[in-house]
Short mmCIF file of C-alpha atoms and ligand atoms in Angstrom, two decimals:
data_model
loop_
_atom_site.label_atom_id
_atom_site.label_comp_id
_atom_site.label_asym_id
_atom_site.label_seq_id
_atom_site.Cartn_x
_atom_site.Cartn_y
_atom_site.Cartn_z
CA UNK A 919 10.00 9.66 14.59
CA UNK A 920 7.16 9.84 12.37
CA UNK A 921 7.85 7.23 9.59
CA UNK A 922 5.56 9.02 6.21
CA UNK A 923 5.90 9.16 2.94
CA UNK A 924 4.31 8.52 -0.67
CA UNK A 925 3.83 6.59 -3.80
CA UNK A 926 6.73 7.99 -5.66
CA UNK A 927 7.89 6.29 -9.69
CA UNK A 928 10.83 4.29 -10.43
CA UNK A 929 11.06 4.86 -13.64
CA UNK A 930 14.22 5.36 -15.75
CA UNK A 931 16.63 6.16 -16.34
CA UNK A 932 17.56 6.64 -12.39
CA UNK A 933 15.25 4.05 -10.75
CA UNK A 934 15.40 3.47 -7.36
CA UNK A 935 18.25 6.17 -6.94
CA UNK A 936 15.39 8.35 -8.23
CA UNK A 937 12.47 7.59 -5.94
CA UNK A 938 14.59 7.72 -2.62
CA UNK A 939 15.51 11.40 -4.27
CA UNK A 940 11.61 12.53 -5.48
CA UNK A 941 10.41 11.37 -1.94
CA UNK A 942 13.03 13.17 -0.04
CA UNK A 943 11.84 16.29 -2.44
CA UNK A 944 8.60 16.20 -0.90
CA UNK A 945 9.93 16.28 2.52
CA UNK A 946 9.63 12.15 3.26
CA UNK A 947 11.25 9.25 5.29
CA UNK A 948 9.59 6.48 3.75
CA UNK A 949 8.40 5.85 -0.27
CA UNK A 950 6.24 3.52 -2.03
CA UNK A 951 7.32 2.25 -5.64
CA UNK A 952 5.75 -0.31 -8.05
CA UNK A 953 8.37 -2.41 -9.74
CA UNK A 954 7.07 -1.18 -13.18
CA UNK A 955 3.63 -0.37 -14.52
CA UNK A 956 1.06 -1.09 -11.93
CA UNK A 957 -1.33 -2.07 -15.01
CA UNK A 958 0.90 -4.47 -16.52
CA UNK A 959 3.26 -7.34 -16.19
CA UNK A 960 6.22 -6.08 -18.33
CA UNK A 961 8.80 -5.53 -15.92
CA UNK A 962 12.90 -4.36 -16.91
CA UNK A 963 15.64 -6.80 -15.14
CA UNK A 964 16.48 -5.53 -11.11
CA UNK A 965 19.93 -5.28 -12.42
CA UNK A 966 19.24 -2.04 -13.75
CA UNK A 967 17.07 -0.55 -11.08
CA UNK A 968 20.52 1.34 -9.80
CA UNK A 969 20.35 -0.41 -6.19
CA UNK A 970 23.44 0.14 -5.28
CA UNK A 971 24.36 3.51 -6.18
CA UNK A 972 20.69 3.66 -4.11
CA UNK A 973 22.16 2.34 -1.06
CA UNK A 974 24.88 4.55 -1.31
CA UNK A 975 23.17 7.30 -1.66
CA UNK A 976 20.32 5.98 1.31
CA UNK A 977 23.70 5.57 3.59
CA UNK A 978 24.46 9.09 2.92
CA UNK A 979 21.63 10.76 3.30
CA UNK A 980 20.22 8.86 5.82
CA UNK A 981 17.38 6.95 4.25
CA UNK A 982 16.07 4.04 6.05
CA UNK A 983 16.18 0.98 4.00
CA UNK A 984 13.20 -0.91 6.04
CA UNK A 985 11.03 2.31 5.05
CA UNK A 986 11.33 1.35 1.12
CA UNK A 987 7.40 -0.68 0.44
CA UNK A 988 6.66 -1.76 -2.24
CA UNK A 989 3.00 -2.99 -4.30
CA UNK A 990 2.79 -5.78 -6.75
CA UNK A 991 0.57 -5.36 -9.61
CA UNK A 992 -3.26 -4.55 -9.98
CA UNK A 993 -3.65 -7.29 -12.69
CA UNK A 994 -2.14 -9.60 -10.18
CA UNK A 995 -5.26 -11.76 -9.11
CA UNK A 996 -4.92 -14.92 -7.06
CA UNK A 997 -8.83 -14.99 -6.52
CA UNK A 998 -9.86 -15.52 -10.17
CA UNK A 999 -11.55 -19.28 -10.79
CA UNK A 1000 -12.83 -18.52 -13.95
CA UNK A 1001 -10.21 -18.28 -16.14
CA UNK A 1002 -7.08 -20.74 -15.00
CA UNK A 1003 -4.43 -18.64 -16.92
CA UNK A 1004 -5.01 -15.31 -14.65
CA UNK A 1005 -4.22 -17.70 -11.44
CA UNK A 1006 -1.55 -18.90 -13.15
CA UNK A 1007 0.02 -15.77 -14.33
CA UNK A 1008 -1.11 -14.13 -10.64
CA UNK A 1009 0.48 -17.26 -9.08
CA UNK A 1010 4.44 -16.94 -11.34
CA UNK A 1011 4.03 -13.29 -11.64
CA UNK A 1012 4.15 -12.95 -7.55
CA UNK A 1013 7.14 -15.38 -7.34
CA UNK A 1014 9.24 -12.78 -9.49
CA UNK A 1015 7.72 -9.75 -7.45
CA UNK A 1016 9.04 -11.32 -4.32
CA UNK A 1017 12.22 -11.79 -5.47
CA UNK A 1018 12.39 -8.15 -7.39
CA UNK A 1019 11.37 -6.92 -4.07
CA UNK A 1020 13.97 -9.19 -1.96
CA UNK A 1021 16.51 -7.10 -4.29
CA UNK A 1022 15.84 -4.25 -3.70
CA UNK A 1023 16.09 -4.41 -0.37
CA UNK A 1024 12.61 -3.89 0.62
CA UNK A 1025 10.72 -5.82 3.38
CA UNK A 1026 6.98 -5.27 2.65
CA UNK A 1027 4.98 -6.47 -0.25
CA UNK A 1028 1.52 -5.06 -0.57
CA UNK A 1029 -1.03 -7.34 -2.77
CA UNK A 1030 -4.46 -6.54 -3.31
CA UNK A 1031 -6.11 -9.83 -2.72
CA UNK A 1032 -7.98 -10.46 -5.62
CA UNK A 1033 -11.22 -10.10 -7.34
CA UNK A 1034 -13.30 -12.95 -7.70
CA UNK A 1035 -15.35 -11.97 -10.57
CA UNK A 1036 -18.85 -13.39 -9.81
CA UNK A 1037 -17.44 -17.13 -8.29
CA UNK A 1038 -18.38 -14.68 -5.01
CA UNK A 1039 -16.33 -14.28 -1.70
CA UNK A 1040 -16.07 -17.41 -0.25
CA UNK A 1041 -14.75 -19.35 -3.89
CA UNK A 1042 -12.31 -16.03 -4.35
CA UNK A 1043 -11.32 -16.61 -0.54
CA UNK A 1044 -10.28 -19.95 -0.95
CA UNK A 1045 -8.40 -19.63 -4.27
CA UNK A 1046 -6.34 -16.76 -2.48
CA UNK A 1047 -5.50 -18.83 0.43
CA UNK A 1048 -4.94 -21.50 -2.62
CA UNK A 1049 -2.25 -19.16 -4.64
CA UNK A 1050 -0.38 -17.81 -1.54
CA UNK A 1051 0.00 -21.07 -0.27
CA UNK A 1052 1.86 -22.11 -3.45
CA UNK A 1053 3.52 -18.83 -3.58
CA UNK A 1054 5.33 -19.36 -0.41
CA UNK A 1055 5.82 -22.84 -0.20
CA UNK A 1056 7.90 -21.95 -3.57
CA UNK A 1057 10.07 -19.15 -2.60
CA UNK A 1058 12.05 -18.00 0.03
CA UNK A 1059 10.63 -15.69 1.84
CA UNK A 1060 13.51 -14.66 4.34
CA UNK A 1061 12.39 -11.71 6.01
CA UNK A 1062 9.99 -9.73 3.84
CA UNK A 1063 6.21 -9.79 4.09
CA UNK A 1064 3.37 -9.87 1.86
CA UNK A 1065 1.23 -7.27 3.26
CA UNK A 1066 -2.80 -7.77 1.69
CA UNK A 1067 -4.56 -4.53 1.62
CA UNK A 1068 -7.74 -3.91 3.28
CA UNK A 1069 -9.96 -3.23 0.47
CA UNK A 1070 -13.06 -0.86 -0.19
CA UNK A 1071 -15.36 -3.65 -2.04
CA UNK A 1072 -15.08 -1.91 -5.49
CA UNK A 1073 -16.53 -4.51 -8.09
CA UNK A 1074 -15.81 -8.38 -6.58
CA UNK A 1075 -12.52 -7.62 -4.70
CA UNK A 1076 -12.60 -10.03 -1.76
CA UNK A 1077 -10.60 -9.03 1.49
CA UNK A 1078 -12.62 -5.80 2.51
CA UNK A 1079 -13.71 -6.93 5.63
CA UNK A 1080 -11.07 -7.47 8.52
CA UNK A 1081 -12.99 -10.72 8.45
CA UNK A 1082 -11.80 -11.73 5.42
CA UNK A 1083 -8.19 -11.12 5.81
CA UNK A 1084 -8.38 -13.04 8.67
CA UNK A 1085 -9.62 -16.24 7.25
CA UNK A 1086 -7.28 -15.47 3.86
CA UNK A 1087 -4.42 -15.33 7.30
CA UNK A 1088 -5.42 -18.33 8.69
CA UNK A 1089 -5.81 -20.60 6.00
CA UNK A 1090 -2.72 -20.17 4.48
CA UNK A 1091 -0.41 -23.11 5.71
CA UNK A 1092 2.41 -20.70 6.89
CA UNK A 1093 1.06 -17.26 7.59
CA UNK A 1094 4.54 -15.98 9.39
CA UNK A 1095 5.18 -13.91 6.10
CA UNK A 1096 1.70 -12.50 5.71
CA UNK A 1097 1.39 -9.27 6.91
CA UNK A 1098 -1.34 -6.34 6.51
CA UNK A 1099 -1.57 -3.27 4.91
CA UNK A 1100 -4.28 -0.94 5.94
CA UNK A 1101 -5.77 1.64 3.65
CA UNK A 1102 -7.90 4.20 5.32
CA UNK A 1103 -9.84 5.26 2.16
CA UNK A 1104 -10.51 1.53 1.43
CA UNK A 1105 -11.81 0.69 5.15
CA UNK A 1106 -13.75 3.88 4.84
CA UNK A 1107 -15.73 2.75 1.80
CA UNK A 1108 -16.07 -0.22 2.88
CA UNK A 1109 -18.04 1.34 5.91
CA UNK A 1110 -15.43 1.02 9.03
CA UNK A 1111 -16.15 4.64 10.91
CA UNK A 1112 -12.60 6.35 11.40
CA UNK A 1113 -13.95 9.27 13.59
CA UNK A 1114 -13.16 6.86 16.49
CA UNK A 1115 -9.97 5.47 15.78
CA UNK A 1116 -9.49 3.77 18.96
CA UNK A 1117 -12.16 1.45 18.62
CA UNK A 1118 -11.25 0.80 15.29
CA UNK A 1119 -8.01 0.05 15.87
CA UNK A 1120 -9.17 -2.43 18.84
CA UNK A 1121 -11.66 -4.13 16.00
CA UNK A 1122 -8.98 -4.56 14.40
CA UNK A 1123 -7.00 -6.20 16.82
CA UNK A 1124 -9.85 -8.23 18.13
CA UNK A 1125 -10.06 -9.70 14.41
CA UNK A 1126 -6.92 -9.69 12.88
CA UNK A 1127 -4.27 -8.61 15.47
CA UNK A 1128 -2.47 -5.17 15.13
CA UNK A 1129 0.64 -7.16 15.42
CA UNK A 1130 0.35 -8.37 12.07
CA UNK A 1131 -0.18 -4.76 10.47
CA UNK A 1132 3.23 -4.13 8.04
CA UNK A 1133 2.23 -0.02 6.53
CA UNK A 1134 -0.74 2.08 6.73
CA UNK A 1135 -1.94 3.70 3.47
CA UNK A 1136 -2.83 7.24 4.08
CA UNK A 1137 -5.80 8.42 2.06
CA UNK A 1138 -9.28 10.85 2.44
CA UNK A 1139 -11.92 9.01 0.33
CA UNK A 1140 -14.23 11.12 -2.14
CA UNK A 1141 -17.31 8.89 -0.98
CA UNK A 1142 -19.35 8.58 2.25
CA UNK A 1143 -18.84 5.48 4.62
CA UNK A 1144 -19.78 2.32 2.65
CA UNK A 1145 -19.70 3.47 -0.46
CA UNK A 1146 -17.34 0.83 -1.80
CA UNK A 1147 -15.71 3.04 -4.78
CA UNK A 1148 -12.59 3.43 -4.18
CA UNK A 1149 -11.44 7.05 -4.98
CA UNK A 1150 -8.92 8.89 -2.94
CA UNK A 1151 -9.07 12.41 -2.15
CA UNK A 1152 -6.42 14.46 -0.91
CA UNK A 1153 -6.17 14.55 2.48
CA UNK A 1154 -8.35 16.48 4.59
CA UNK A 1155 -10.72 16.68 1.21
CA UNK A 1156 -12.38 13.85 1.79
CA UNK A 1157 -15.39 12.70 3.40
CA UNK A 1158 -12.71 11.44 6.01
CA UNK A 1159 -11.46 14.47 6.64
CA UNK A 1160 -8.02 16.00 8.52
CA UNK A 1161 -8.37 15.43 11.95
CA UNK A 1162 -8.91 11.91 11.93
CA UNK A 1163 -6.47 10.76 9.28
CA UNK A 1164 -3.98 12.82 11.70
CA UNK A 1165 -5.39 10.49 14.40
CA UNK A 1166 -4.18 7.99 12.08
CA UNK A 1167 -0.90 9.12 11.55
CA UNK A 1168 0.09 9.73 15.22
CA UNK A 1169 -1.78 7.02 17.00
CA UNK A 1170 0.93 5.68 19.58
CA UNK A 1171 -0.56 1.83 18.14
CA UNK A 1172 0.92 2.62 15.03
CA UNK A 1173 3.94 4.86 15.49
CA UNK A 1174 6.37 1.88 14.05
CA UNK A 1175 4.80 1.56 10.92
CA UNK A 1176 5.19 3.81 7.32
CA UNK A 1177 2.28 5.73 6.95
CA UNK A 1178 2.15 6.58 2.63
CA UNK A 1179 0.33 8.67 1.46
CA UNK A 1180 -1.79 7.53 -2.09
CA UNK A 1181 -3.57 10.84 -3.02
CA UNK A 1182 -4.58 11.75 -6.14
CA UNK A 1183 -2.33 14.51 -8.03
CA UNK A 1184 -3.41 17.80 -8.99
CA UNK A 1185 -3.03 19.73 -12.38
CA UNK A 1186 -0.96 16.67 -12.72
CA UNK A 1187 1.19 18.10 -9.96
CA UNK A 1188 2.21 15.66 -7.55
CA UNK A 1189 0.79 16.64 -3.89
CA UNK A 1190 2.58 15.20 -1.20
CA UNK A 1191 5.28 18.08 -0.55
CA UNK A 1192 2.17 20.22 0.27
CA UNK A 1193 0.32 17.39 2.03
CA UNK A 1194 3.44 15.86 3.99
CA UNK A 1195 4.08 19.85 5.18
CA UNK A 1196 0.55 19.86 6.71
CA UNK A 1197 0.85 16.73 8.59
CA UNK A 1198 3.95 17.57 9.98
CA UNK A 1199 2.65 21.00 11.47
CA UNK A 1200 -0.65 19.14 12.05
CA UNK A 1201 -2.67 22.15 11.03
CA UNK A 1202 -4.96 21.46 7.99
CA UNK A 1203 -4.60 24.26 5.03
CA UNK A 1204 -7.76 24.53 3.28
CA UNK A 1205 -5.88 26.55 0.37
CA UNK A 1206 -3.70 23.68 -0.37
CA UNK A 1207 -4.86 22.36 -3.72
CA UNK A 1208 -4.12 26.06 -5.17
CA UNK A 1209 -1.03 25.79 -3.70
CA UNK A 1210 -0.44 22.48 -5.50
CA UNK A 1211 -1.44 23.82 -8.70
CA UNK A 1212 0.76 26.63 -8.49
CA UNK A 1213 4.32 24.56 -8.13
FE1 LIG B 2702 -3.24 -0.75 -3.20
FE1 LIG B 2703 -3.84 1.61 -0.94
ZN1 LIG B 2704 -7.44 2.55 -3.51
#
């Protein structure tokens, strides 16, 4: 069964109990949440993020617990050299978001892998490879996985080339719990061609190895190929377009894994009812930003 879903809030004062219900409001299996504010570090106790009543509720309804990802923080940046106390912070901050994710009862981290403002990519590589090591030598890491996200090369990010999250893979002393999450808007821009998915998905797994793929994230991109901007578009508005993100989305390769969806709302209207409808009938609806706007 197709495994999709979307970025959905946990915010109070129904938390988790709250995103399983919004996603299964706009039709989905699987969610995305962010712990608290993806901008900042401020974060409320798990105690209160109404897990249980959650898994009660999940039980009910059927909700799959492994479909639950979650995505540390933006400011969370184990690349940065220049300034010791953003490691640092990056470094303890991760540690927590582990465990916050451990307790919730999610098995997939995803973690941008840094920035590493002007040191360039092969210093930001190695203070990565640096943090992670550290991160997991500290905690337990049972069974959940740190999934780094392909990147479009916005700025100094490091780890948009399947390249790079190789070598970030390989140098880490154990790797078992690093996973990868790809982002089709972010591979896009950073100039992989998804009109043939097949060979991309067989670059990948020349490189990488699609065995160590944990979620896809399902976005169009507002930019050509190798633009390196990083805006998403909703999908089949894109330079990416429907077909192939539906390529995407039902490739046999990738059939086990969550497919979210990270689209930009409209009006302020959240979009993935609308877009999760069109992917399940597979037939792109070019009216379907009026229809947003008119929830
Ligand atoms: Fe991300
Ligand atoms: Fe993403
Ligand atoms: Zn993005």
């Amino acid at each position: 069964m197709l495994k999709i879903g979307s970025h959905v809030s946990m915010s109070a004062p129904h938390y988790l109990l709250g995103a399983i219900k919004e996603a299964l409001s706009y039709g989905a299996n699987s969610l995305m949440i962010y712990s608290g504010a993806p901008q900042n570090t401020r974060r409320i106790p798990t105690d209160r993020f109404k897990i249980e009543e959650a898994q009660e509720y999940m039980k009910e309804v059927g909700f799959d617990s492994d479909n639950i990802i979650m995505h540390a923080p933006y400011i969370i940046n184990l690349a940065n050299t220049v300034k010791p106390e953003v490691f640092e912070l990056a470094h303890s901050f991760l540690v927590e978001e582990i465990k916050r994710t451990q307790a919730i009862g999610s098995k997939v981290l995803v973690l941008h892998p840094g920035s590493h403002v002007k040191a360039g990519d092969e210093v930001g590589l190695a203070q990565i490879i640096k943090g992670l090591d550290m991160v997991i030598e500290q905690v337990d890491m049972k069974d959940l996985k740190i999934a780094l996200e392909t990147m479009a090369g916005k700025g100094s990010e490091v780890g948009f080339t399947f390249e790079q999250i190789r070598d970030i893979r390989a140098g880490v002393k154990d790797n078992s719990s690093l996973g990868v999450c790809l982002d089709t808007c972010h591979i896009h821009d950073a100039g992989y061609d998804l009109s043939n998915v097949d060979h991309l998905l067989d670059t990948f797994d020349d490189i990488i190895g699609l065995e160590h793929l944990s979620v896809i994230h399902v976005n169009d991109s507002k930019n050509i190929k190798g633009a390196r901007k990083d805006r998403h578009a909703n999908i089949g508005f894109g330079e990416i377009g429907f077909d192939h993100l539906l390529e995407v989305i039902y490739h046999p390769r990738l059939a086990h894994l969550c497919k979210i969806l990270e689209t930009p709302y409209v009006n302020k209207k959240a979009p993935y009812r609308h877009e999760i409808d069109m992917i399940k009938s597979k037939e792109f609806n070019p009216s379907l930003l009026e229809l947003i706007e008119n929830d």
